[in-house]
Amino acid sequence: MGETKWELNKNKCRRNPLERNKFWCAWSCFSEADGSFVGAAFQRLTHVKSTLLAESLAARMGMEFAWTKGWRRVIVESDSKHLIHCLRGEYETPLEAEIIIGDILYLAQHMQVKFQHTSPVSNNVAHTIAHWDHGGLMESHWLDIPPHWLSTTLLHDLE
């Protein structure tokens, strides 16, 4: 396997429209450098109060997943400029995300990692996962074969 890249996304989710409390969810989509699907992951985040912390947790989830799969050359894409600047050392990391970003940078020392910003408009696959009805699941993973509801977005993403 050559280079693997993934897109990150986070958003506030609601299990049903009548539920008042929203919670953060982290999403990652993994693909080969040519764009072919490798996998996707979802994790419900509890007790998260900020966007940067949710983005950081999504990035760490992706880095840990890449490590366990044996991927050592990765591109991490996020539509959060703040996160990417923190990971590149261009911004001082806020205290709330310092430990999580430290974990990411520790893993990055043992891999070839490129952190890059992507436009929210081009983050279609991650946004499709974000709108998936997770039905209250705490986490889910898909490897090699995408779920049927993601296939159309993947086809358009490759065009």
CSV table of N, CA and C in Angstrom, one decimal:
chain,number,residue,atom,x,y,z
A,1,MET,N,0.8,-1.2,0.0
A,1,MET,CA,0.0,0.0,0.0
A,1,MET,C,0.9,1.2,0.0
A,2,GLY,N,0.6,2.2,-0.9
A,2,GLY,CA,1.4,3.4,-1.0
A,2,GLY,C,0.9,4.4,0.1
A,3,GLU,N,0.6,5.6,-0.4
A,3,GLU,CA,0.2,6.6,0.5
A,3,GLU,C,-1.3,6.6,0.7
A,4,THR,N,-1.7,6.8,2.0
A,4,THR,CA,-3.1,6.8,2.3
A,4,THR,C,-3.4,8.2,2.8
A,5,LYS,N,-4.6,8.7,2.4
A,5,LYS,CA,-5.0,9.9,3.0
A,5,LYS,C,-6.4,9.8,3.6
A,6,TRP,N,-6.7,10.7,4.5
A,6,TRP,CA,-8.1,10.7,5.0
A,6,TRP,C,-8.6,12.1,5.2
A,7,GLU,N,-9.9,12.2,5.1
A,7,GLU,CA,-10.6,13.5,5.4
A,7,GLU,C,-11.2,13.3,6.7
A,8,LEU,N,-11.2,14.4,7.4
A,8,LEU,CA,-11.8,14.5,8.8
A,8,LEU,C,-13.0,15.4,8.7
A,9,ASN,N,-13.9,15.1,9.6
A,9,ASN,CA,-15.0,16.0,9.7
A,9,ASN,C,-15.6,15.8,11.1
A,10,LYS,N,-16.2,16.8,11.6
A,10,LYS,CA,-16.9,16.7,12.9
A,10,LYS,C,-18.1,17.6,12.7
A,11,ASN,N,-19.1,17.3,13.5
A,11,ASN,CA,-20.3,18.2,13.6
A,11,ASN,C,-21.1,17.9,14.8
A,12,LYS,N,-22.0,18.7,15.1
A,12,LYS,CA,-22.9,18.4,16.2
A,12,LYS,C,-24.1,17.6,15.7
A,13,CYS,N,-24.3,16.5,16.3
A,13,CYS,CA,-25.3,15.5,15.8
A,13,CYS,C,-26.5,15.5,16.8
A,14,ARG,N,-27.6,15.1,16.3
A,14,ARG,CA,-28.8,14.9,17.2
A,14,ARG,C,-29.4,13.6,16.8
A,15,ARG,N,-29.7,12.8,17.7
A,15,ARG,CA,-30.2,11.5,17.4
A,15,ARG,C,-31.6,11.6,16.8
A,16,ASN,N,-32.4,12.5,17.4
A,16,ASN,CA,-33.7,12.7,16.8
A,16,ASN,C,-34.1,14.2,17.0
A,17,PRO,N,-35.0,14.7,16.1
A,17,PRO,CA,-35.2,16.2,16.2
A,17,PRO,C,-35.8,16.7,17.5
A,18,LEU,N,-36.4,15.8,18.3
A,18,LEU,CA,-37.0,16.2,19.5
A,18,LEU,C,-36.0,16.3,20.7
A,19,GLU,N,-34.8,15.7,20.4
A,19,GLU,CA,-33.8,15.7,21.5
A,19,GLU,C,-33.1,17.1,21.5
A,20,ARG,N,-33.1,17.7,22.7
A,20,ARG,CA,-32.5,19.0,22.8
A,20,ARG,C,-31.0,19.0,22.8
A,21,ASN,N,-30.4,18.1,23.5
A,21,ASN,CA,-29.0,18.1,23.6
A,21,ASN,C,-28.3,17.5,22.4
A,22,LYS,N,-27.4,18.3,21.9
A,22,LYS,CA,-26.6,17.9,20.7
A,22,LYS,C,-25.3,17.4,21.3
A,23,PHE,N,-24.6,16.5,20.5
A,23,PHE,CA,-23.3,16.0,20.9
A,23,PHE,C,-22.4,16.0,19.7
A,24,TRP,N,-21.1,16.0,19.9
A,24,TRP,CA,-20.2,16.0,18.8
A,24,TRP,C,-20.0,14.6,18.3
A,25,CYS,N,-19.7,14.5,17.0
A,25,CYS,CA,-19.4,13.2,16.4
A,25,CYS,C,-18.1,13.5,15.5
A,26,ALA,N,-17.2,12.5,15.5
A,26,ALA,CA,-16.0,12.6,14.6
A,26,ALA,C,-16.2,11.6,13.5
A,27,TRP,N,-15.7,12.0,12.3
A,27,TRP,CA,-15.8,11.1,11.2
A,27,TRP,C,-14.5,11.1,10.4
A,28,SER,N,-14.1,10.0,9.9
A,28,SER,CA,-12.9,9.9,9.1
A,28,SER,C,-13.2,9.1,7.9
A,29,CYS,N,-12.7,9.4,6.8
A,29,CYS,CA,-12.8,8.6,5.6
A,29,CYS,C,-11.4,8.4,5.0
A,30,PHE,N,-11.0,7.2,4.7
A,30,PHE,CA,-9.7,6.8,4.3
A,30,PHE,C,-9.7,6.4,2.9
A,31,SER,N,-8.7,6.8,2.1
A,31,SER,CA,-8.6,6.4,0.7
A,31,SER,C,-7.1,6.3,0.3
A,32,GLU,N,-6.9,5.6,-0.8
A,32,GLU,CA,-5.6,5.5,-1.4
A,32,GLU,C,-5.3,6.9,-2.1
A,33,ALA,N,-4.1,7.1,-2.4
A,33,ALA,CA,-3.7,8.4,-3.1
A,33,ALA,C,-4.5,8.6,-4.4
A,34,ASP,N,-5.0,7.5,-5.0
A,34,ASP,CA,-5.8,7.6,-6.3
A,34,ASP,C,-7.2,7.9,-6.0
A,35,GLY,N,-7.6,7.9,-4.7
A,35,GLY,CA,-9.0,8.2,-4.3
A,35,GLY,C,-9.8,7.0,-4.0
A,36,SER,N,-9.3,5.8,-4.3
A,36,SER,CA,-10.1,4.6,-4.0
A,36,SER,C,-10.4,4.4,-2.5
A,37,PHE,N,-11.6,3.9,-2.2
A,37,PHE,CA,-12.0,3.7,-0.8
A,37,PHE,C,-11.2,2.7,-0.1
A,38,VAL,N,-10.8,3.0,1.1
A,38,VAL,CA,-10.1,2.1,2.0
A,38,VAL,C,-11.0,1.8,3.2
A,39,GLY,N,-11.5,2.8,3.8
A,39,GLY,CA,-12.4,2.6,4.9
A,39,GLY,C,-12.9,4.0,5.4
A,40,ALA,N,-13.8,3.9,6.4
A,40,ALA,CA,-14.4,5.0,7.1
A,40,ALA,C,-14.7,4.7,8.5
A,41,ALA,N,-14.7,5.7,9.3
A,41,ALA,CA,-15.0,5.5,10.8
A,41,ALA,C,-15.8,6.6,11.3
A,42,PHE,N,-16.6,6.3,12.3
A,42,PHE,CA,-17.5,7.2,13.0
A,42,PHE,C,-17.3,7.0,14.5
A,43,GLN,N,-17.3,8.1,15.3
A,43,GLN,CA,-17.2,7.9,16.7
A,43,GLN,C,-18.0,9.1,17.4
A,44,ARG,N,-18.9,8.7,18.3
A,44,ARG,CA,-19.6,9.7,19.0
A,44,ARG,C,-18.7,10.2,20.1
A,45,LEU,N,-18.6,11.5,20.3
A,45,LEU,CA,-17.8,12.2,21.3
A,45,LEU,C,-18.6,12.7,22.4
A,46,THR,N,-18.4,12.3,23.6
A,46,THR,CA,-19.1,12.8,24.7
A,46,THR,C,-18.3,13.8,25.5
A,47,HIS,N,-18.9,14.7,26.1
A,47,HIS,CA,-18.2,15.7,26.9
A,47,HIS,C,-17.3,16.6,26.2
A,48,VAL,N,-17.5,16.8,24.9
A,48,VAL,CA,-16.6,17.7,24.1
A,48,VAL,C,-17.3,19.1,24.0
A,49,LYS,N,-16.6,20.1,24.3
A,49,LYS,CA,-17.2,21.4,24.3
A,49,LYS,C,-16.8,22.4,23.2
A,50,SER,N,-15.7,22.0,22.4
A,50,SER,CA,-15.3,23.0,21.4
A,50,SER,C,-15.0,22.3,20.1
A,51,THR,N,-15.1,23.1,19.0
A,51,THR,CA,-14.8,22.6,17.7
A,51,THR,C,-13.4,22.1,17.6
A,52,LEU,N,-12.4,22.8,18.1
A,52,LEU,CA,-11.0,22.4,18.0
A,52,LEU,C,-10.8,21.1,18.7
A,53,LEU,N,-11.4,20.9,19.8
A,53,LEU,CA,-11.2,19.6,20.5
A,53,LEU,C,-11.8,18.5,19.7
A,54,ALA,N,-13.0,18.7,19.1
A,54,ALA,CA,-13.7,17.7,18.3
A,54,ALA,C,-12.8,17.3,17.1
A,55,GLU,N,-12.3,18.4,16.4
A,55,GLU,CA,-11.4,18.2,15.3
A,55,GLU,C,-10.2,17.4,15.7
A,56,SER,N,-9.6,17.7,16.8
A,56,SER,CA,-8.4,17.1,17.3
A,56,SER,C,-8.6,15.6,17.6
A,57,LEU,N,-9.7,15.3,18.2
A,57,LEU,CA,-10.1,13.9,18.5
A,57,LEU,C,-10.3,13.1,17.3
A,58,ALA,N,-10.9,13.8,16.2
A,58,ALA,CA,-11.1,13.1,15.0
A,58,ALA,C,-9.8,12.8,14.3
A,59,ALA,N,-8.8,13.7,14.4
A,59,ALA,CA,-7.5,13.5,13.8
A,59,ALA,C,-6.8,12.4,14.5
A,60,ARG,N,-6.9,12.4,15.9
A,60,ARG,CA,-6.2,11.3,16.6
A,60,ARG,C,-6.8,10.0,16.3
A,61,MET,N,-8.1,9.9,16.2
A,61,MET,CA,-8.8,8.7,15.8
A,61,MET,C,-8.2,8.2,14.5
A,62,GLY,N,-8.1,9.1,13.5
A,62,GLY,CA,-7.6,8.7,12.2
A,62,GLY,C,-6.1,8.2,12.3
A,63,MET,N,-5.3,8.9,13.0
A,63,MET,CA,-3.9,8.6,13.2
A,63,MET,C,-3.7,7.2,13.8
A,64,GLU,N,-4.5,7.0,14.9
A,64,GLU,CA,-4.4,5.7,15.6
A,64,GLU,C,-4.9,4.5,14.6
A,65,PHE,N,-5.9,4.8,13.9
A,65,PHE,CA,-6.4,3.8,12.9
A,65,PHE,C,-5.4,3.5,11.9
A,66,ALA,N,-4.8,4.6,11.3
A,66,ALA,CA,-3.7,4.4,10.3
A,66,ALA,C,-2.5,3.6,10.9
A,67,TRP,N,-2.2,3.8,12.1
A,67,TRP,CA,-1.1,3.1,12.8
A,67,TRP,C,-1.4,1.6,12.9
A,68,THR,N,-2.6,1.3,13.4
A,68,THR,CA,-3.0,-0.1,13.6
A,68,THR,C,-3.1,-0.8,12.2
A,69,LYS,N,-3.4,-0.1,11.1
A,69,LYS,CA,-3.5,-0.7,9.8
A,69,LYS,C,-2.1,-0.9,9.2
A,70,GLY,N,-1.1,-0.3,9.8
A,70,GLY,CA,0.3,-0.4,9.3
A,70,GLY,C,0.6,0.7,8.2
A,71,TRP,N,-0.2,1.7,8.1
A,71,TRP,CA,0.0,2.7,7.1
A,71,TRP,C,1.0,3.7,7.7
A,72,ARG,N,2.1,3.9,7.0
A,72,ARG,CA,3.2,4.8,7.6
A,72,ARG,C,3.4,6.0,6.7
A,73,ARG,N,2.8,6.1,5.6
A,73,ARG,CA,2.8,7.3,4.7
A,73,ARG,C,1.4,7.8,4.6
A,74,VAL,N,1.0,8.9,5.3
A,74,VAL,CA,-0.4,9.4,5.2
A,74,VAL,C,-0.4,10.9,5.0
A,75,ILE,N,-1.5,11.3,4.4
A,75,ILE,CA,-1.9,12.7,4.3
A,75,ILE,C,-3.1,12.9,5.1
A,76,VAL,N,-3.1,13.8,6.1
A,76,VAL,CA,-4.2,14.1,6.9
A,76,VAL,C,-4.8,15.4,6.4
A,77,GLU,N,-6.1,15.3,5.9
A,77,GLU,CA,-6.8,16.5,5.4
A,77,GLU,C,-7.9,16.9,6.4
A,78,SER,N,-8.0,18.2,6.7
A,78,SER,CA,-9.1,18.7,7.5
A,78,SER,C,-9.6,20.0,7.0
A,79,ASP,N,-10.9,20.3,7.1
A,79,ASP,CA,-11.4,21.6,6.7
A,79,ASP,C,-11.3,22.6,7.9
A,80,SER,N,-10.5,22.2,8.9
A,80,SER,CA,-10.3,23.1,10.0
A,80,SER,C,-8.9,23.7,9.9
A,81,LYS,N,-8.8,25.0,9.4
A,81,LYS,CA,-7.5,25.6,9.3
A,81,LYS,C,-6.8,25.7,10.6
A,82,HIS,N,-7.5,26.0,11.7
A,82,HIS,CA,-7.0,26.1,13.0
A,82,HIS,C,-6.2,24.8,13.4
A,83,LEU,N,-6.9,23.7,13.2
A,83,LEU,CA,-6.2,22.4,13.6
A,83,LEU,C,-5.0,22.2,12.7
A,84,ILE,N,-5.1,22.4,11.4
A,84,ILE,CA,-3.9,22.2,10.6
A,84,ILE,C,-2.7,23.1,11.0
A,85,HIS,N,-3.0,24.3,11.3
A,85,HIS,CA,-2.0,25.3,11.7
A,85,HIS,C,-1.3,24.8,13.0
A,86,CYS,N,-2.2,24.3,14.0
A,86,CYS,CA,-1.6,23.8,15.2
A,86,CYS,C,-0.8,22.6,15.0
A,87,LEU,N,-1.2,21.6,14.1
A,87,LEU,CA,-0.4,20.4,13.8
A,87,LEU,C,0.9,20.7,13.1
A,88,ARG,N,0.9,21.8,12.4
A,88,ARG,CA,2.2,22.2,11.7
A,88,ARG,C,3.1,23.0,12.6
A,89,GLY,N,2.6,23.4,13.8
A,89,GLY,CA,3.4,24.2,14.7
A,89,GLY,C,3.3,25.7,14.3
A,90,GLU,N,2.4,26.1,13.5
A,90,GLU,CA,2.3,27.5,13.1
A,90,GLU,C,1.5,28.3,14.0
A,91,TYR,N,0.6,27.7,14.8
A,91,TYR,CA,-0.2,28.4,15.9
A,91,TYR,C,0.2,27.7,17.2
A,92,GLU,N,0.1,28.5,18.3
A,92,GLU,CA,0.2,27.9,19.6
A,92,GLU,C,-1.0,27.1,19.9
A,93,THR,N,-0.8,25.9,20.4
A,93,THR,CA,-2.0,25.0,20.6
A,93,THR,C,-2.7,25.4,21.9
A,94,PRO,N,-4.0,25.6,21.8
A,94,PRO,CA,-4.8,26.0,23.0
A,94,PRO,C,-4.7,24.8,24.0
A,95,LEU,N,-4.8,25.2,25.3
A,95,LEU,CA,-4.7,24.2,26.4
A,95,LEU,C,-5.7,23.1,26.3
A,96,GLU,N,-6.9,23.4,25.8
A,96,GLU,CA,-8.0,22.4,25.8
A,96,GLU,C,-7.6,21.2,24.8
A,97,ALA,N,-6.8,21.5,23.8
A,97,ALA,CA,-6.5,20.4,22.8
A,97,ALA,C,-5.0,20.0,22.9
A,98,GLU,N,-4.3,20.5,23.9
A,98,GLU,CA,-2.8,20.3,23.9
A,98,GLU,C,-2.4,18.8,24.0
A,99,ILE,N,-3.1,18.1,24.9
A,99,ILE,CA,-2.7,16.6,25.0
A,99,ILE,C,-3.1,15.8,23.8
A,100,ILE,N,-4.3,16.1,23.2
A,100,ILE,CA,-4.7,15.4,22.0
A,100,ILE,C,-3.8,15.6,20.8
A,101,ILE,N,-3.4,16.9,20.6
A,101,ILE,CA,-2.5,17.3,19.6
A,101,ILE,C,-1.1,16.7,19.8
A,102,GLY,N,-0.7,16.7,21.1
A,102,GLY,CA,0.5,16.0,21.4
A,102,GLY,C,0.6,14.5,21.1
A,103,ASP,N,-0.6,13.9,21.3
A,103,ASP,CA,-0.7,12.4,20.9
A,103,ASP,C,-0.5,12.3,19.4
A,104,ILE,N,-1.1,13.2,18.6
A,104,ILE,CA,-1.1,13.1,17.1
A,104,ILE,C,0.4,13.4,16.7
A,105,LEU,N,1.0,14.4,17.3
A,105,LEU,CA,2.4,14.7,16.9
A,105,LEU,C,3.4,13.6,17.3
A,106,TYR,N,3.1,12.9,18.4
A,106,TYR,CA,3.9,11.7,18.8
A,106,TYR,C,3.8,10.6,17.7
A,107,LEU,N,2.6,10.3,17.3
A,107,LEU,CA,2.4,9.3,16.3
A,107,LEU,C,3.1,9.7,15.0
A,108,ALA,N,3.0,11.0,14.6
A,108,ALA,CA,3.5,11.5,13.4
A,108,ALA,C,5.0,11.4,13.3
A,109,GLN,N,5.7,11.4,14.5
A,109,GLN,CA,7.1,11.2,14.5
A,109,GLN,C,7.6,9.8,14.0
A,110,HIS,N,6.7,8.9,14.0
A,110,HIS,CA,6.9,7.5,13.6
A,110,HIS,C,6.3,7.2,12.3
A,111,MET,N,5.9,8.2,11.6
A,111,MET,CA,5.2,8.0,10.3
A,111,MET,C,5.7,9.2,9.4
A,112,GLN,N,5.4,9.0,8.1
A,112,GLN,CA,5.6,10.2,7.2
A,112,GLN,C,4.2,10.8,7.0
A,113,VAL,N,4.0,11.9,7.6
A,113,VAL,CA,2.7,12.6,7.7
A,113,VAL,C,2.7,13.9,7.1
A,114,LYS,N,1.7,14.3,6.3
A,114,LYS,CA,1.6,15.6,5.7
A,114,LYS,C,0.2,16.1,6.2
A,115,PHE,N,0.2,17.2,6.9
A,115,PHE,CA,-1.1,17.8,7.3
A,115,PHE,C,-1.5,18.9,6.4
A,116,GLN,N,-2.7,18.8,5.8
A,116,GLN,CA,-3.1,19.8,4.8
A,116,GLN,C,-4.5,20.2,5.0
A,117,HIS,N,-4.8,21.4,4.7
A,117,HIS,CA,-6.2,22.0,4.7
A,117,HIS,C,-6.9,21.6,3.4
A,118,THR,N,-8.2,21.3,3.6
A,118,THR,CA,-9.0,21.1,2.4
A,118,THR,C,-10.3,21.9,2.5
A,119,SER,N,-10.8,22.3,1.4
A,119,SER,CA,-12.0,23.2,1.5
A,119,SER,C,-13.2,22.4,2.0
A,120,PRO,N,-14.0,23.0,2.8
A,120,PRO,CA,-15.2,22.3,3.2
A,120,PRO,C,-16.1,21.8,2.1
A,121,VAL,N,-16.0,22.5,1.0
A,121,VAL,CA,-16.8,22.1,-0.2
A,121,VAL,C,-16.3,20.8,-0.8
A,122,SER,N,-15.0,20.6,-0.8
A,122,SER,CA,-14.4,19.3,-1.3
A,122,SER,C,-14.4,18.2,-0.3
A,123,ASN,N,-14.9,18.4,0.8
A,123,ASN,CA,-14.9,17.4,1.9
A,123,ASN,C,-16.2,16.6,1.8
A,124,ASN,N,-16.7,16.2,0.6
A,124,ASN,CA,-18.0,15.6,0.4
A,124,ASN,C,-18.2,14.3,1.1
A,125,VAL,N,-17.2,13.4,1.0
A,125,VAL,CA,-17.4,12.1,1.6
A,125,VAL,C,-17.5,12.2,3.1
A,126,ALA,N,-16.7,13.0,3.8
A,126,ALA,CA,-16.8,13.2,5.2
A,126,ALA,C,-18.1,13.8,5.6
A,127,HIS,N,-18.6,14.7,4.8
A,127,HIS,CA,-19.9,15.3,5.1
A,127,HIS,C,-21.1,14.3,4.9
A,128,THR,N,-21.0,13.4,3.9
A,128,THR,CA,-22.0,12.4,3.8
A,128,THR,C,-22.0,11.5,5.0
A,129,ILE,N,-20.8,11.1,5.5
A,129,ILE,CA,-20.8,10.3,6.7
A,129,ILE,C,-21.4,11.1,7.9
A,130,ALA,N,-21.1,12.4,7.9
A,130,ALA,CA,-21.6,13.2,9.0
A,130,ALA,C,-23.2,13.2,9.0
A,131,HIS,N,-23.8,13.1,7.9
A,131,HIS,CA,-25.3,13.2,7.8
A,131,HIS,C,-25.9,11.8,7.9
A,132,TRP,N,-25.1,10.7,8.0
A,132,TRP,CA,-25.6,9.4,8.2
A,132,TRP,C,-26.3,9.3,9.5
A,133,ASP,N,-27.5,8.6,9.5
A,133,ASP,CA,-28.2,8.4,10.7
A,133,ASP,C,-27.6,7.2,11.5
A,134,HIS,N,-26.8,7.6,12.5
A,134,HIS,CA,-26.1,6.6,13.2
A,134,HIS,C,-26.9,5.8,14.2
A,135,GLY,N,-28.2,6.3,14.4
A,135,GLY,CA,-29.1,5.5,15.3
A,135,GLY,C,-28.6,5.3,16.7
A,136,GLY,N,-27.8,6.3,17.2
A,136,GLY,CA,-27.4,6.2,18.6
A,136,GLY,C,-26.1,5.3,18.8
A,137,LEU,N,-25.5,4.8,17.8
A,137,LEU,CA,-24.3,4.1,17.9
A,137,LEU,C,-23.2,4.9,18.5
A,138,MET,N,-22.3,4.3,19.3
A,138,MET,CA,-21.2,5.1,19.8
A,138,MET,C,-20.0,5.1,18.8
A,139,GLU,N,-19.9,4.1,18.0
A,139,GLU,CA,-18.8,4.1,17.0
A,139,GLU,C,-19.1,3.0,15.9
A,140,SER,N,-18.5,3.2,14.7
A,140,SER,CA,-18.7,2.2,13.7
A,140,SER,C,-17.5,2.4,12.7
A,141,HIS,N,-17.1,1.3,12.0
A,141,HIS,CA,-16.0,1.3,11.1
A,141,HIS,C,-16.5,0.5,9.9
A,142,TRP,N,-16.0,0.9,8.7
A,142,TRP,CA,-16.2,0.2,7.4
A,142,TRP,C,-14.9,0.1,6.7
A,143,LEU,N,-14.5,-1.2,6.4
A,143,LEU,CA,-13.3,-1.4,5.7
A,143,LEU,C,-13.5,-2.1,4.3
A,144,ASP,N,-12.7,-1.6,3.4
A,144,ASP,CA,-12.7,-2.2,2.0
A,144,ASP,C,-13.9,-2.0,1.2
A,145,ILE,N,-15.1,-2.3,1.8
A,145,ILE,CA,-16.4,-2.1,1.0
A,145,ILE,C,-17.2,-1.0,1.7
A,146,PRO,N,-17.5,0.1,1.0
A,146,PRO,CA,-18.2,1.2,1.6
A,146,PRO,C,-19.7,0.8,1.9
A,147,PRO,N,-20.3,1.4,2.8
A,147,PRO,CA,-21.7,1.2,3.0
A,147,PRO,C,-22.5,1.7,1.8
A,148,HIS,N,-23.6,1.2,1.5
A,148,HIS,CA,-24.4,1.5,0.3
A,148,HIS,C,-24.7,3.0,0.2
A,149,TRP,N,-25.0,3.6,1.3
A,149,TRP,CA,-25.4,5.0,1.3
A,149,TRP,C,-24.2,6.0,1.0
A,150,LEU,N,-23.0,5.5,1.0
A,150,LEU,CA,-21.8,6.3,0.8
A,150,LEU,C,-21.3,6.1,-0.7
A,151,SER,N,-21.7,5.0,-1.3
A,151,SER,CA,-21.2,4.7,-2.6
A,151,SER,C,-21.3,5.8,-3.7
A,152,THR,N,-22.5,6.4,-3.8
A,152,THR,CA,-22.7,7.4,-4.8
A,152,THR,C,-21.8,8.6,-4.6
A,153,THR,N,-21.6,9.1,-3.4
A,153,THR,CA,-20.7,10.2,-3.1
A,153,THR,C,-19.3,9.8,-3.5
A,154,LEU,N,-18.9,8.6,-3.2
A,154,LEU,CA,-17.5,8.1,-3.6
A,154,LEU,C,-17.3,8.2,-5.1
A,155,LEU,N,-18.3,7.7,-5.8
A,155,LEU,CA,-18.2,7.7,-7.3
A,155,LEU,C,-18.1,9.2,-7.8
A,156,HIS,N,-18.8,10.1,-7.3
A,156,HIS,CA,-18.8,11.5,-7.7
A,156,HIS,C,-17.4,12.1,-7.3
A,157,ASP,N,-16.9,11.7,-6.2
A,157,ASP,CA,-15.6,12.2,-5.7
A,157,ASP,C,-14.5,11.8,-6.6
A,158,LEU,N,-14.6,10.7,-7.2
A,158,LEU,CA,-13.5,10.2,-8.1
A,158,LEU,C,-13.5,10.8,-9.5
A,159,GLU,N,-14.7,11.5,-9.9
A,159,GLU,CA,-14.8,12.1,-11.2
A,159,GLU,C,-13.9,13.3,-11.4
